[in-house]
Amino acid sequence: MRLPLTDEQKASAATSEQRVYIEASPGSGKTTVATERYGVARFGGFSGGSGVMAVSFARSARGELGQRIRRRWGVDAMRWPHRVWTLDTLRSGALTWPGGHIDVTVVDTWRGHSGSRPRPAGSYVRGVGLNNGKVVVVGRNAHAAGTYFTQVGPYRKHLEDGFCTHDEIRQVLDASIAQGSALRANVRDFLQNTIKSLIVDEVFDGNLVDLRIVSLAAAAGVPTTLIGDPWQALYAFRGAQPELVPQLRANLGFSTFPLSESFRFESVEMQSLAGGLRAGVSTTIAPGRVLDCDIVLAGEWSRLWSTSDDILPFSFGQAGNRIDAAIALLLDQVVVSRFGSLSTFGPDAAVVLGLDPEVTRTEGATRLAPVLEILAGGTEQHATDAVSLLRETLVAMGSKTIPSLQAGSQAVRVDRLISLARRLRSPRVVPGLTIHQAKGREWAHVGVVLTGPELTRLTTGLSQDSETDRRLYVALTRAKVATQLVGT
């Protein structure tokens, strides 16, 4: 049953203001208000443009908002041209990609794609730009550490095959805006003529390019709603620049609507914890047991794997090559069978392996069951034998050839598989996620795995200006009833 809206929620959802900033604390109904705001724009309110567009910077957040809108307003609410997208799915006009593509498949990362390799921030790498409406390969400096291409040939081949990452989409949009008045006007006209109202969820996760597009839309007269919480800005490592949001709001005269009342916290303890963290006071977290938790969170996947065999993390981390992708796909089957949901990088692993998604969905469980039966033995030999069968099975399913384990990497992969085998033999395991994966979600009882420095930061009080502190804040405010310290 849908609860009645509070006065704050009503005011922010129904305002006729053209430029609205909604600052929402955890559990205050941010997604509820975004859903209501979408309906107000879709079925009344604003004129001009052809469709209402709600955007987010993460596919998971986009999916959640889309589901809420369909439940609240019906399937017609998202019938074209009305839509919920990630911002980088915007197209700035008729651009042609290498290989003659007008549309491309966007993946999260180049990790695992042949020819890519890890590079530190500032490295000279390959990217894309624009030349007379065509997307071309250019050289650039990496804005952050990550996986890139340094050679033109392999990079161009992936683009010609119709693949790119979110970075390439943003580079194209940035070039469209920056390369002179004609292209900038093209983007502005596209936004003005195709968007009736723009609703930007989690605005503090936007990078410079994202915020330029939002600013261009608002300046072009598109009614624009920004929703977010500066305390939950976590993506500086991906280039997010939350410090630019206040400047954007001030320059374009956004009106602020606060959502201060939280509905998440069902216990006095959680209400006190959340308020104290936001106020920067010294805080301690009570210890608890993993099996008493609905979820366990940590800053890194490796901490979850090393904390307790009662935790089944949803990933080993992003796949660095095809053998990593194969192991990730095996983990995906375990996660699906235990929890009924996909693992974090399972879909990306299938892309790296060149598997047909339909084949993976319909045949994966049956085909990979014998591999898991061998792995459950739990020894190093069982792990090695499981990898051999896994390679053969995935190739039979249509995958590209998967290399065998190499001496230098064998120990790491075997250790991962033995860790997974121990979870296979456990009658009950608790799901494990990184803090970034848990953002925007909630559970009754949440366990957290914290490092010594993180515990120290809690005792000195958190600051909104520190991303490390904001990450802690997000982890500790996911629970409705209790947050517990586990694994120490």
Short mmCIF file of C-alpha atoms in Angstrom, two decimals:
data_model
loop_
_atom_site.label_atom_id
_atom_site.label_comp_id
_atom_site.label_asym_id
_atom_site.label_seq_id
_atom_site.Cartn_x
_atom_site.Cartn_y
_atom_site.Cartn_z
CA MET A 1 0.00 0.00 0.00
CA ARG A 2 1.35 3.44 -0.95
CA LEU A 3 1.71 5.76 2.02
CA PRO A 4 0.31 9.31 1.83
CA LEU A 5 2.83 11.92 0.79
CA THR A 6 4.14 14.32 3.39
CA ASP A 7 3.77 18.07 2.92
CA GLU A 8 7.45 18.28 1.90
CA GLN A 9 7.01 15.52 -0.68
CA LYS A 10 3.84 17.09 -2.08
CA ALA A 11 5.46 20.49 -2.38
CA SER A 12 8.54 19.20 -4.20
CA ALA A 13 6.63 16.85 -6.52
CA ALA A 14 3.87 19.26 -7.54
CA THR A 15 5.67 22.61 -7.73
CA SER A 16 5.24 24.57 -10.95
CA GLU A 17 8.78 25.96 -10.67
CA GLN A 18 10.80 25.36 -13.83
CA ARG A 19 14.13 24.74 -12.06
CA VAL A 20 13.88 22.63 -8.94
CA TYR A 21 16.52 21.16 -6.63
CA ILE A 22 15.28 18.48 -4.20
CA GLU A 23 17.78 17.66 -1.43
CA ALA A 24 16.83 14.28 0.03
CA SER A 25 18.30 12.65 3.14
CA PRO A 26 18.44 8.80 3.35
CA GLY A 27 15.02 7.18 3.50
CA SER A 28 13.15 10.44 2.91
CA GLY A 29 11.35 9.15 -0.18
CA LYS A 30 13.67 10.44 -2.89
CA THR A 31 12.58 7.81 -5.43
CA THR A 32 8.94 8.28 -4.42
CA VAL A 33 9.20 12.00 -5.11
CA ALA A 34 11.06 11.42 -8.40
CA THR A 35 8.24 9.06 -9.41
CA GLU A 36 5.56 11.60 -8.49
CA ARG A 37 7.45 14.40 -10.22
CA TYR A 38 7.66 12.27 -13.36
CA GLY A 39 3.88 11.70 -13.31
CA VAL A 40 3.15 15.40 -12.80
CA ALA A 41 5.30 16.25 -15.83
CA ARG A 42 3.99 13.34 -17.91
CA PHE A 43 0.27 13.87 -17.41
CA GLY A 44 0.02 17.60 -16.83
CA GLY A 45 2.05 20.60 -15.87
CA PHE A 46 4.66 21.29 -18.52
CA SER A 47 4.38 22.06 -22.22
CA GLY A 48 6.95 21.99 -25.00
CA GLY A 49 9.25 19.17 -26.05
CA SER A 50 7.97 15.72 -26.88
CA GLY A 51 8.68 13.54 -23.85
CA VAL A 52 9.49 13.43 -20.16
CA MET A 53 12.98 12.13 -19.49
CA ALA A 54 14.19 10.88 -16.11
CA VAL A 55 17.91 10.11 -16.03
CA SER A 56 20.38 8.63 -13.60
CA PHE A 57 24.09 7.87 -13.77
CA ALA A 58 23.80 4.16 -12.89
CA ARG A 59 21.84 1.40 -14.60
CA SER A 60 20.68 -0.05 -11.28
CA ALA A 61 19.20 3.30 -10.18
CA ARG A 62 17.58 3.75 -13.59
CA GLY A 63 15.98 0.30 -13.32
CA GLU A 64 14.58 0.98 -9.84
CA LEU A 65 13.08 4.32 -10.89
CA GLY A 66 11.57 2.78 -14.04
CA GLN A 67 9.89 0.03 -12.00
CA ARG A 68 8.45 2.58 -9.55
CA ILE A 69 7.05 4.70 -12.38
CA ARG A 70 5.36 1.72 -14.02
CA ARG A 71 3.80 0.60 -10.73
CA ARG A 72 2.59 4.10 -9.86
CA TRP A 73 1.49 5.46 -13.24
CA GLY A 74 1.07 2.38 -15.46
CA VAL A 75 2.97 1.16 -18.51
CA ASP A 76 1.73 4.03 -20.68
CA ALA A 77 3.69 6.47 -18.54
CA MET A 78 6.92 5.21 -20.14
CA ARG A 79 5.66 4.73 -23.64
CA TRP A 80 7.91 6.46 -26.18
CA PRO A 81 8.89 9.30 -26.23
CA HIS A 82 8.68 9.27 -22.41
CA ARG A 83 11.57 7.32 -20.89
CA VAL A 84 13.97 6.62 -18.04
CA TRP A 85 17.57 6.54 -19.21
CA THR A 86 21.13 6.90 -18.07
CA LEU A 87 22.35 10.31 -19.20
CA ASP A 88 24.96 8.88 -21.56
CA THR A 89 22.27 7.23 -23.69
CA LEU A 90 21.35 10.69 -24.98
CA ARG A 91 22.21 11.16 -28.63
CA SER A 92 23.32 14.60 -29.72
CA GLY A 93 22.20 14.25 -33.32
CA ALA A 94 22.95 11.93 -36.23
CA LEU A 95 26.51 10.88 -35.40
CA THR A 96 28.27 8.03 -37.19
CA TRP A 97 30.55 5.71 -35.23
CA PRO A 98 33.44 3.67 -36.69
CA GLY A 99 32.03 0.80 -38.73
CA GLY A 100 29.11 2.97 -39.83
CA HIS A 101 27.14 2.43 -36.61
CA ILE A 102 24.46 4.95 -35.65
CA ASP A 103 23.81 3.16 -32.36
CA VAL A 104 26.29 1.23 -30.20
CA THR A 105 26.31 -1.24 -27.31
CA VAL A 106 27.51 0.49 -24.15
CA VAL A 107 29.48 -1.61 -21.61
CA ASP A 108 30.68 -0.52 -18.18
CA THR A 109 34.41 -1.03 -18.74
CA TRP A 110 37.01 -2.19 -21.28
CA ARG A 111 38.37 -4.69 -18.77
CA GLY A 112 38.63 -8.15 -20.32
CA HIS A 113 38.44 -6.85 -23.90
CA SER A 114 41.45 -7.88 -25.97
CA GLY A 115 44.13 -5.21 -26.26
CA SER A 116 43.08 -3.22 -23.16
CA ARG A 117 45.25 -2.88 -20.08
CA PRO A 118 45.33 -1.06 -16.74
CA ARG A 119 46.77 2.44 -16.89
CA PRO A 120 47.27 5.06 -14.15
CA ALA A 121 45.64 8.48 -14.14
CA GLY A 122 47.31 10.88 -16.57
CA SER A 123 48.47 8.14 -18.97
CA TYR A 124 48.25 8.71 -22.70
CA VAL A 125 45.41 6.49 -23.95
CA ARG A 126 42.93 6.22 -26.80
CA GLY A 127 39.55 7.91 -26.80
CA VAL A 128 37.08 9.40 -29.26
CA GLY A 129 36.27 12.79 -30.67
CA LEU A 130 34.24 14.28 -33.51
CA ASN A 131 35.15 15.23 -37.05
CA ASN A 132 32.33 16.53 -39.26
CA GLY A 133 29.72 14.50 -37.43
CA LYS A 134 31.77 11.31 -37.39
CA VAL A 135 33.20 9.69 -34.28
CA VAL A 136 36.97 9.31 -34.67
CA VAL A 137 39.78 7.86 -32.57
CA VAL A 138 41.94 10.43 -30.76
CA GLY A 139 44.64 10.43 -28.12
CA ARG A 140 43.93 11.79 -24.64
CA ASN A 141 45.09 11.66 -21.05
CA ALA A 142 43.22 9.27 -18.73
CA HIS A 143 41.21 11.28 -16.19
CA ALA A 144 41.47 8.43 -13.64
CA ALA A 145 43.18 5.09 -13.20
CA GLY A 146 41.38 2.39 -15.16
CA THR A 147 41.45 0.04 -18.14
CA TYR A 148 42.22 1.65 -21.48
CA PHE A 149 43.66 1.04 -24.93
CA THR A 150 47.03 2.49 -25.86
CA GLN A 151 47.17 1.10 -29.41
CA VAL A 152 44.83 2.35 -32.13
CA GLY A 153 44.23 -0.97 -33.91
CA PRO A 154 42.58 -3.01 -31.13
CA TYR A 155 40.63 0.03 -29.93
CA ARG A 156 39.26 0.83 -33.36
CA LYS A 157 38.31 -2.84 -33.87
CA HIS A 158 36.07 -2.84 -30.77
CA LEU A 159 34.45 0.41 -31.88
CA GLU A 160 33.89 -0.98 -35.39
CA ASP A 161 32.27 -4.03 -33.80
CA GLY A 162 29.71 -1.65 -32.25
CA PHE A 163 30.98 -1.50 -28.65
CA CYS A 164 32.01 1.39 -26.43
CA THR A 165 31.99 2.33 -22.75
CA HIS A 166 30.17 5.14 -20.94
CA ASP A 167 33.38 7.17 -21.25
CA GLU A 168 33.18 7.22 -25.06
CA ILE A 169 29.56 8.40 -24.99
CA ARG A 170 30.48 11.22 -22.64
CA GLN A 171 33.51 12.16 -24.78
CA VAL A 172 31.25 12.45 -27.83
CA LEU A 173 28.71 14.55 -25.97
CA ASP A 174 31.46 16.76 -24.55
CA ALA A 175 32.92 17.24 -28.02
CA SER A 176 29.48 18.12 -29.36
CA ILE A 177 29.13 20.84 -26.75
CA ALA A 178 32.71 22.12 -26.86
CA GLN A 179 33.49 22.11 -30.60
CA GLY A 180 31.84 25.38 -31.46
CA SER A 181 28.49 27.04 -31.59
CA ALA A 182 27.02 24.87 -34.38
CA LEU A 183 27.42 21.56 -32.57
CA ARG A 184 26.53 23.12 -29.24
CA ALA A 185 23.36 24.51 -30.80
CA ASN A 186 22.66 21.05 -32.21
CA VAL A 187 22.77 19.55 -28.72
CA ARG A 188 20.72 22.41 -27.27
CA ASP A 189 18.06 22.10 -29.97
CA PHE A 190 17.95 18.33 -29.51
CA LEU A 191 17.33 18.73 -25.78
CA GLN A 192 14.80 21.53 -26.25
CA ASN A 193 12.81 19.76 -28.98
CA THR A 194 12.74 16.25 -27.53
CA ILE A 195 12.41 16.77 -23.77
CA LYS A 196 9.25 18.08 -22.16
CA SER A 197 10.75 17.85 -18.67
CA LEU A 198 14.13 16.59 -17.41
CA ILE A 199 14.40 14.85 -14.01
CA VAL A 200 17.96 14.12 -12.89
CA ASP A 201 18.29 11.56 -10.12
CA GLU A 202 21.43 11.42 -7.93
CA VAL A 203 22.74 14.62 -9.48
CA PHE A 204 25.85 14.62 -7.26
CA ASP A 205 27.12 11.55 -9.14
CA GLY A 206 27.43 13.57 -12.36
CA ASN A 207 30.77 14.47 -13.91
CA LEU A 208 31.68 17.66 -15.75
CA VAL A 209 30.17 16.48 -19.05
CA ASP A 210 26.95 15.29 -17.38
CA LEU A 211 26.48 18.60 -15.62
CA ARG A 212 27.23 20.57 -18.78
CA ILE A 213 24.39 18.75 -20.52
CA VAL A 214 22.02 19.34 -17.61
CA SER A 215 23.02 23.02 -17.54
CA LEU A 216 22.51 23.33 -21.30
CA ALA A 217 19.03 21.81 -21.02
CA ALA A 218 17.99 24.10 -18.17
CA ALA A 219 19.40 27.17 -19.92
CA ALA A 220 17.46 26.19 -23.07
CA GLY A 221 14.21 26.41 -21.09
CA VAL A 222 13.67 22.70 -20.46
CA PRO A 223 11.95 22.36 -17.04
CA THR A 224 14.65 20.64 -14.96
CA THR A 225 14.49 18.87 -11.60
CA LEU A 226 17.68 17.89 -9.77
CA ILE A 227 17.45 15.31 -6.97
CA GLY A 228 20.23 14.19 -4.65
CA ASP A 229 22.07 14.34 -1.36
CA PRO A 230 25.62 15.77 -1.10
CA TRP A 231 26.28 13.28 1.72
CA GLN A 232 25.79 10.39 -0.72
CA ALA A 233 28.13 11.51 -3.52
CA LEU A 234 30.42 8.49 -4.08
CA TYR A 235 31.73 8.50 -7.61
CA ALA A 236 34.73 10.85 -7.69
CA PHE A 237 36.83 7.85 -8.79
CA ARG A 238 34.71 7.78 -11.97
CA GLY A 239 35.11 11.50 -12.49
CA ALA A 240 32.04 12.76 -10.60
CA GLN A 241 32.38 16.36 -9.45
CA PRO A 242 29.75 16.96 -6.75
CA GLU A 243 31.31 20.32 -5.91
CA LEU A 244 30.00 21.68 -9.25
CA VAL A 245 26.33 21.13 -8.38
CA PRO A 246 25.95 24.13 -6.03
CA GLN A 247 27.50 26.35 -8.71
CA LEU A 248 25.09 25.04 -11.36
CA ARG A 249 22.12 25.65 -9.06
CA ALA A 250 23.24 29.16 -8.22
CA ASN A 251 24.02 30.17 -11.81
CA LEU A 252 20.62 29.07 -13.12
CA GLY A 253 18.48 30.02 -10.14
CA PHE A 254 17.20 26.62 -8.95
CA SER A 255 14.68 26.67 -6.10
CA THR A 256 15.47 24.30 -3.22
CA PHE A 257 12.94 21.86 -1.76
CA PRO A 258 14.25 19.80 1.20
CA LEU A 259 13.11 16.29 2.11
CA SER A 260 14.20 16.11 5.73
CA GLU A 261 11.88 13.47 7.22
CA SER A 262 13.21 9.91 6.95
CA PHE A 263 10.93 6.87 6.74
CA ARG A 264 13.69 4.28 6.59
CA PHE A 265 14.80 4.17 10.19
CA GLU A 266 12.43 2.04 12.27
CA SER A 267 14.47 2.06 15.49
CA VAL A 268 15.60 4.81 17.83
CA GLU A 269 19.16 3.51 17.43
CA MET A 270 19.16 4.02 13.66
CA GLN A 271 17.57 7.45 13.93
CA SER A 272 20.26 8.48 16.40
CA LEU A 273 23.06 6.95 14.32
CA ALA A 274 22.02 8.67 11.09
CA GLY A 275 21.57 12.04 12.77
CA GLY A 276 24.90 11.80 14.58
CA LEU A 277 26.81 10.87 11.44
CA ARG A 278 25.37 13.82 9.55
CA ALA A 279 26.18 16.13 12.46
CA GLY A 280 29.81 14.94 12.53
CA VAL A 281 29.76 13.61 16.09
CA SER A 282 31.89 10.72 17.36
CA THR A 283 30.24 7.36 16.63
CA THR A 284 30.78 3.69 17.46
CA ILE A 285 29.09 0.67 15.88
CA ALA A 286 28.02 -2.32 17.99
CA PRO A 287 29.47 -5.72 16.96
CA GLY A 288 27.21 -8.47 15.61
CA ARG A 289 27.10 -11.83 13.81
CA VAL A 290 27.12 -12.23 10.03
CA LEU A 291 24.18 -14.66 10.07
CA ASP A 292 22.03 -12.12 11.92
CA CYS A 293 22.37 -9.72 8.95
CA ASP A 294 20.35 -9.45 5.75
CA ILE A 295 23.37 -8.07 3.87
CA VAL A 296 27.05 -7.37 4.57
CA LEU A 297 28.78 -4.32 3.07
CA ALA A 298 32.44 -3.43 2.64
CA GLY A 299 34.51 -0.96 0.69
CA GLU A 300 36.09 -3.68 -1.49
CA TRP A 301 35.08 -7.14 -2.71
CA SER A 302 38.28 -8.70 -1.35
CA ARG A 303 37.35 -7.75 2.22
CA LEU A 304 34.06 -9.59 1.89
CA TRP A 305 35.73 -12.77 0.60
CA SER A 306 38.28 -12.74 3.43
CA THR A 307 35.90 -11.90 6.29
CA SER A 308 33.68 -14.99 6.64
CA ASP A 309 32.58 -18.04 4.65
CA ASP A 310 29.04 -17.13 5.70
CA ILE A 311 29.21 -14.21 3.23
CA LEU A 312 28.67 -14.79 -0.50
CA PRO A 313 29.94 -11.67 -2.27
CA PHE A 314 28.28 -10.83 -5.58
CA SER A 315 31.62 -10.42 -7.35
CA PHE A 316 35.35 -11.04 -7.28
CA GLY A 317 35.78 -7.63 -8.90
CA GLN A 318 35.66 -6.58 -12.54
CA ALA A 319 36.92 -9.24 -14.97
CA GLY A 320 40.47 -8.50 -16.14
CA ASN A 321 40.51 -11.15 -18.89
CA ARG A 322 38.44 -14.01 -20.31
CA ILE A 323 39.38 -16.51 -17.60
CA ASP A 324 38.27 -13.98 -14.96
CA ALA A 325 35.05 -13.48 -16.91
CA ALA A 326 34.49 -17.25 -16.99
CA ILE A 327 34.87 -17.47 -13.20
CA ALA A 328 32.57 -14.45 -12.80
CA LEU A 329 29.91 -16.21 -14.88
CA LEU A 330 30.24 -19.29 -12.66
CA LEU A 331 29.77 -17.11 -9.57
CA ASP A 332 26.74 -15.58 -11.27
CA GLN A 333 25.06 -18.99 -11.40
CA VAL A 334 25.66 -19.50 -7.68
CA VAL A 335 24.26 -16.08 -6.83
CA VAL A 336 21.18 -16.67 -8.97
CA SER A 337 20.53 -20.07 -7.39
CA ARG A 338 21.00 -18.79 -3.82
CA PHE A 339 19.33 -15.38 -4.03
CA GLY A 340 17.39 -15.25 -7.30
CA SER A 341 19.27 -12.20 -8.55
CA LEU A 342 22.17 -11.61 -10.92
CA SER A 343 25.68 -11.07 -9.63
CA THR A 344 27.24 -7.65 -10.09
CA PHE A 345 29.38 -8.33 -13.17
CA GLY A 346 27.70 -11.45 -14.56
CA PRO A 347 26.10 -9.66 -17.55
CA ASP A 348 29.39 -7.91 -18.39
CA ALA A 349 31.23 -11.25 -18.14
CA ALA A 350 28.90 -12.72 -20.76
CA VAL A 351 29.73 -9.80 -23.10
CA VAL A 352 33.48 -10.32 -22.61
CA LEU A 353 33.06 -14.04 -23.36
CA GLY A 354 31.03 -13.32 -26.49
CA LEU A 355 28.05 -15.35 -25.27
CA ASP A 356 24.51 -14.96 -26.54
CA PRO A 357 22.54 -13.57 -23.53
CA GLU A 358 19.57 -15.80 -24.39
CA VAL A 359 21.76 -18.92 -24.39
CA THR A 360 23.32 -17.90 -21.09
CA ARG A 361 19.89 -17.30 -19.53
CA THR A 362 18.24 -20.49 -20.73
CA GLU A 363 21.14 -22.96 -20.67
CA GLY A 364 23.59 -21.54 -18.14
CA ALA A 365 22.31 -23.31 -15.03
CA THR A 366 22.12 -26.75 -16.67
CA ARG A 367 25.43 -26.46 -18.53
CA LEU A 368 27.41 -25.17 -15.55
CA ALA A 369 25.95 -27.53 -12.91
CA PRO A 370 28.63 -30.23 -13.52
CA VAL A 371 31.35 -27.60 -13.07
CA LEU A 372 29.93 -26.61 -9.69
CA GLU A 373 29.66 -30.26 -8.65
CA ILE A 374 33.38 -30.74 -9.25
CA LEU A 375 34.26 -27.44 -7.57
CA ALA A 376 32.31 -28.36 -4.44
CA GLY A 377 35.05 -30.89 -3.61
CA GLY A 378 36.99 -27.91 -2.33
CA THR A 379 40.60 -28.91 -3.04
CA GLU A 380 43.12 -27.26 -5.33
CA GLN A 381 42.81 -30.19 -7.74
CA HIS A 382 39.03 -29.87 -7.76
CA ALA A 383 39.40 -26.16 -8.61
CA THR A 384 41.83 -26.89 -11.44
CA ASP A 385 39.59 -29.62 -12.86
CA ALA A 386 36.57 -27.30 -12.58
CA VAL A 387 38.35 -24.62 -14.61
CA SER A 388 39.16 -27.12 -17.37
CA LEU A 389 35.54 -28.21 -17.63
CA LEU A 390 34.36 -24.59 -17.36
CA ARG A 391 36.49 -23.62 -20.36
CA GLU A 392 35.15 -26.50 -22.44
CA THR A 393 31.54 -25.81 -21.41
CA LEU A 394 31.59 -22.10 -22.25
CA VAL A 395 33.21 -22.69 -25.64
CA ALA A 396 30.48 -25.27 -26.35
CA MET A 397 27.92 -22.56 -25.44
CA GLY A 398 29.41 -20.26 -28.07
CA SER A 399 32.11 -18.38 -26.18
CA LYS A 400 35.38 -17.24 -27.62
CA THR A 401 38.30 -19.53 -26.79
CA ILE A 402 39.21 -19.16 -23.12
CA PRO A 403 42.92 -19.33 -22.22
CA SER A 404 44.07 -21.93 -19.69
CA LEU A 405 45.37 -20.85 -16.30
CA GLN A 406 48.89 -19.44 -16.51
CA ALA A 407 51.47 -20.08 -13.82
CA GLY A 408 51.60 -16.44 -12.78
CA SER A 409 47.86 -16.11 -12.29
CA GLN A 410 46.86 -19.66 -11.37
CA ALA A 411 47.19 -19.24 -7.59
CA VAL A 412 44.86 -16.23 -7.50
CA ARG A 413 42.17 -17.91 -9.58
CA VAL A 414 42.41 -21.21 -7.70
CA ASP A 415 42.11 -19.34 -4.39
CA ARG A 416 38.98 -17.62 -5.66
CA LEU A 417 37.43 -20.91 -6.70
CA ILE A 418 38.28 -22.60 -3.39
CA SER A 419 36.67 -19.65 -1.58
CA LEU A 420 33.57 -20.13 -3.71
CA ALA A 421 33.61 -23.89 -3.01
CA ARG A 422 33.47 -23.25 0.74
CA ARG A 423 30.31 -21.18 0.23
CA LEU A 424 28.78 -23.95 -1.90
CA ARG A 425 29.00 -26.30 1.07
CA SER A 426 27.44 -23.80 3.52
CA PRO A 427 23.73 -24.40 4.27
CA ARG A 428 23.15 -20.64 4.50
CA VAL A 429 25.08 -17.62 3.30
CA VAL A 430 24.41 -13.89 3.51
CA PRO A 431 24.83 -11.74 0.36
CA GLY A 432 27.77 -9.35 0.27
CA LEU A 433 28.00 -6.09 -1.68
CA THR A 434 30.40 -3.19 -1.89
CA ILE A 435 29.16 0.12 -0.53
CA HIS A 436 28.89 1.53 -4.04
CA GLN A 437 26.62 -1.32 -5.10
CA ALA A 438 24.42 -0.79 -2.03
CA LYS A 439 23.79 2.90 -2.58
CA GLY A 440 20.09 3.73 -2.79
CA ARG A 441 19.02 0.40 -1.26
CA GLU A 442 17.89 -0.64 2.22
CA TRP A 443 17.60 -3.73 4.43
CA ALA A 444 16.39 -4.36 7.98
CA HIS A 445 19.73 -5.53 9.41
CA VAL A 446 23.01 -4.55 7.79
CA GLY A 447 26.50 -5.78 8.65
CA VAL A 448 29.54 -3.67 7.77
CA VAL A 449 33.18 -4.69 7.42
CA LEU A 450 35.35 -1.70 8.32
CA THR A 451 39.09 -1.11 8.29
CA GLY A 452 41.07 0.41 11.15
CA PRO A 453 41.27 3.85 9.49
CA GLU A 454 37.50 3.79 8.85
CA LEU A 455 36.81 3.01 12.50
CA THR A 456 39.09 5.89 13.48
CA ARG A 457 37.20 8.28 11.21
CA LEU A 458 33.96 7.35 12.98
CA THR A 459 35.42 8.28 16.35
CA THR A 460 36.56 11.70 15.10
CA GLY A 461 33.33 12.51 13.25
CA LEU A 462 32.57 12.47 9.51
CA SER A 463 32.81 15.38 7.08
CA GLN A 464 30.61 15.90 4.02
CA ASP A 465 33.67 17.16 2.11
CA SER A 466 35.48 13.79 2.27
CA GLU A 467 34.47 11.05 -0.17
CA THR A 468 35.85 8.41 2.22
CA ASP A 469 33.57 9.78 4.93
CA ARG A 470 30.60 9.95 2.57
CA ARG A 471 31.16 6.30 1.68
CA LEU A 472 31.05 5.39 5.38
CA TYR A 473 27.90 7.45 5.78
CA VAL A 474 26.16 5.57 2.97
CA ALA A 475 27.19 2.17 4.38
CA LEU A 476 25.94 2.97 7.86
CA THR A 477 22.57 4.37 6.75
CA ARG A 478 21.31 1.41 4.68
CA ALA A 479 19.67 -0.34 7.68
CA LYS A 480 16.10 0.15 8.86
CA VAL A 481 16.56 -1.55 12.23
CA ALA A 482 20.26 -2.05 13.03
CA THR A 483 23.76 -1.62 11.63
CA GLN A 484 26.30 -4.06 13.07
CA LEU A 485 30.07 -4.33 12.84
CA VAL A 486 31.12 -7.79 11.64
CA GLY A 487 34.38 -9.56 10.90
CA THR A 488 36.59 -7.93 13.54
#
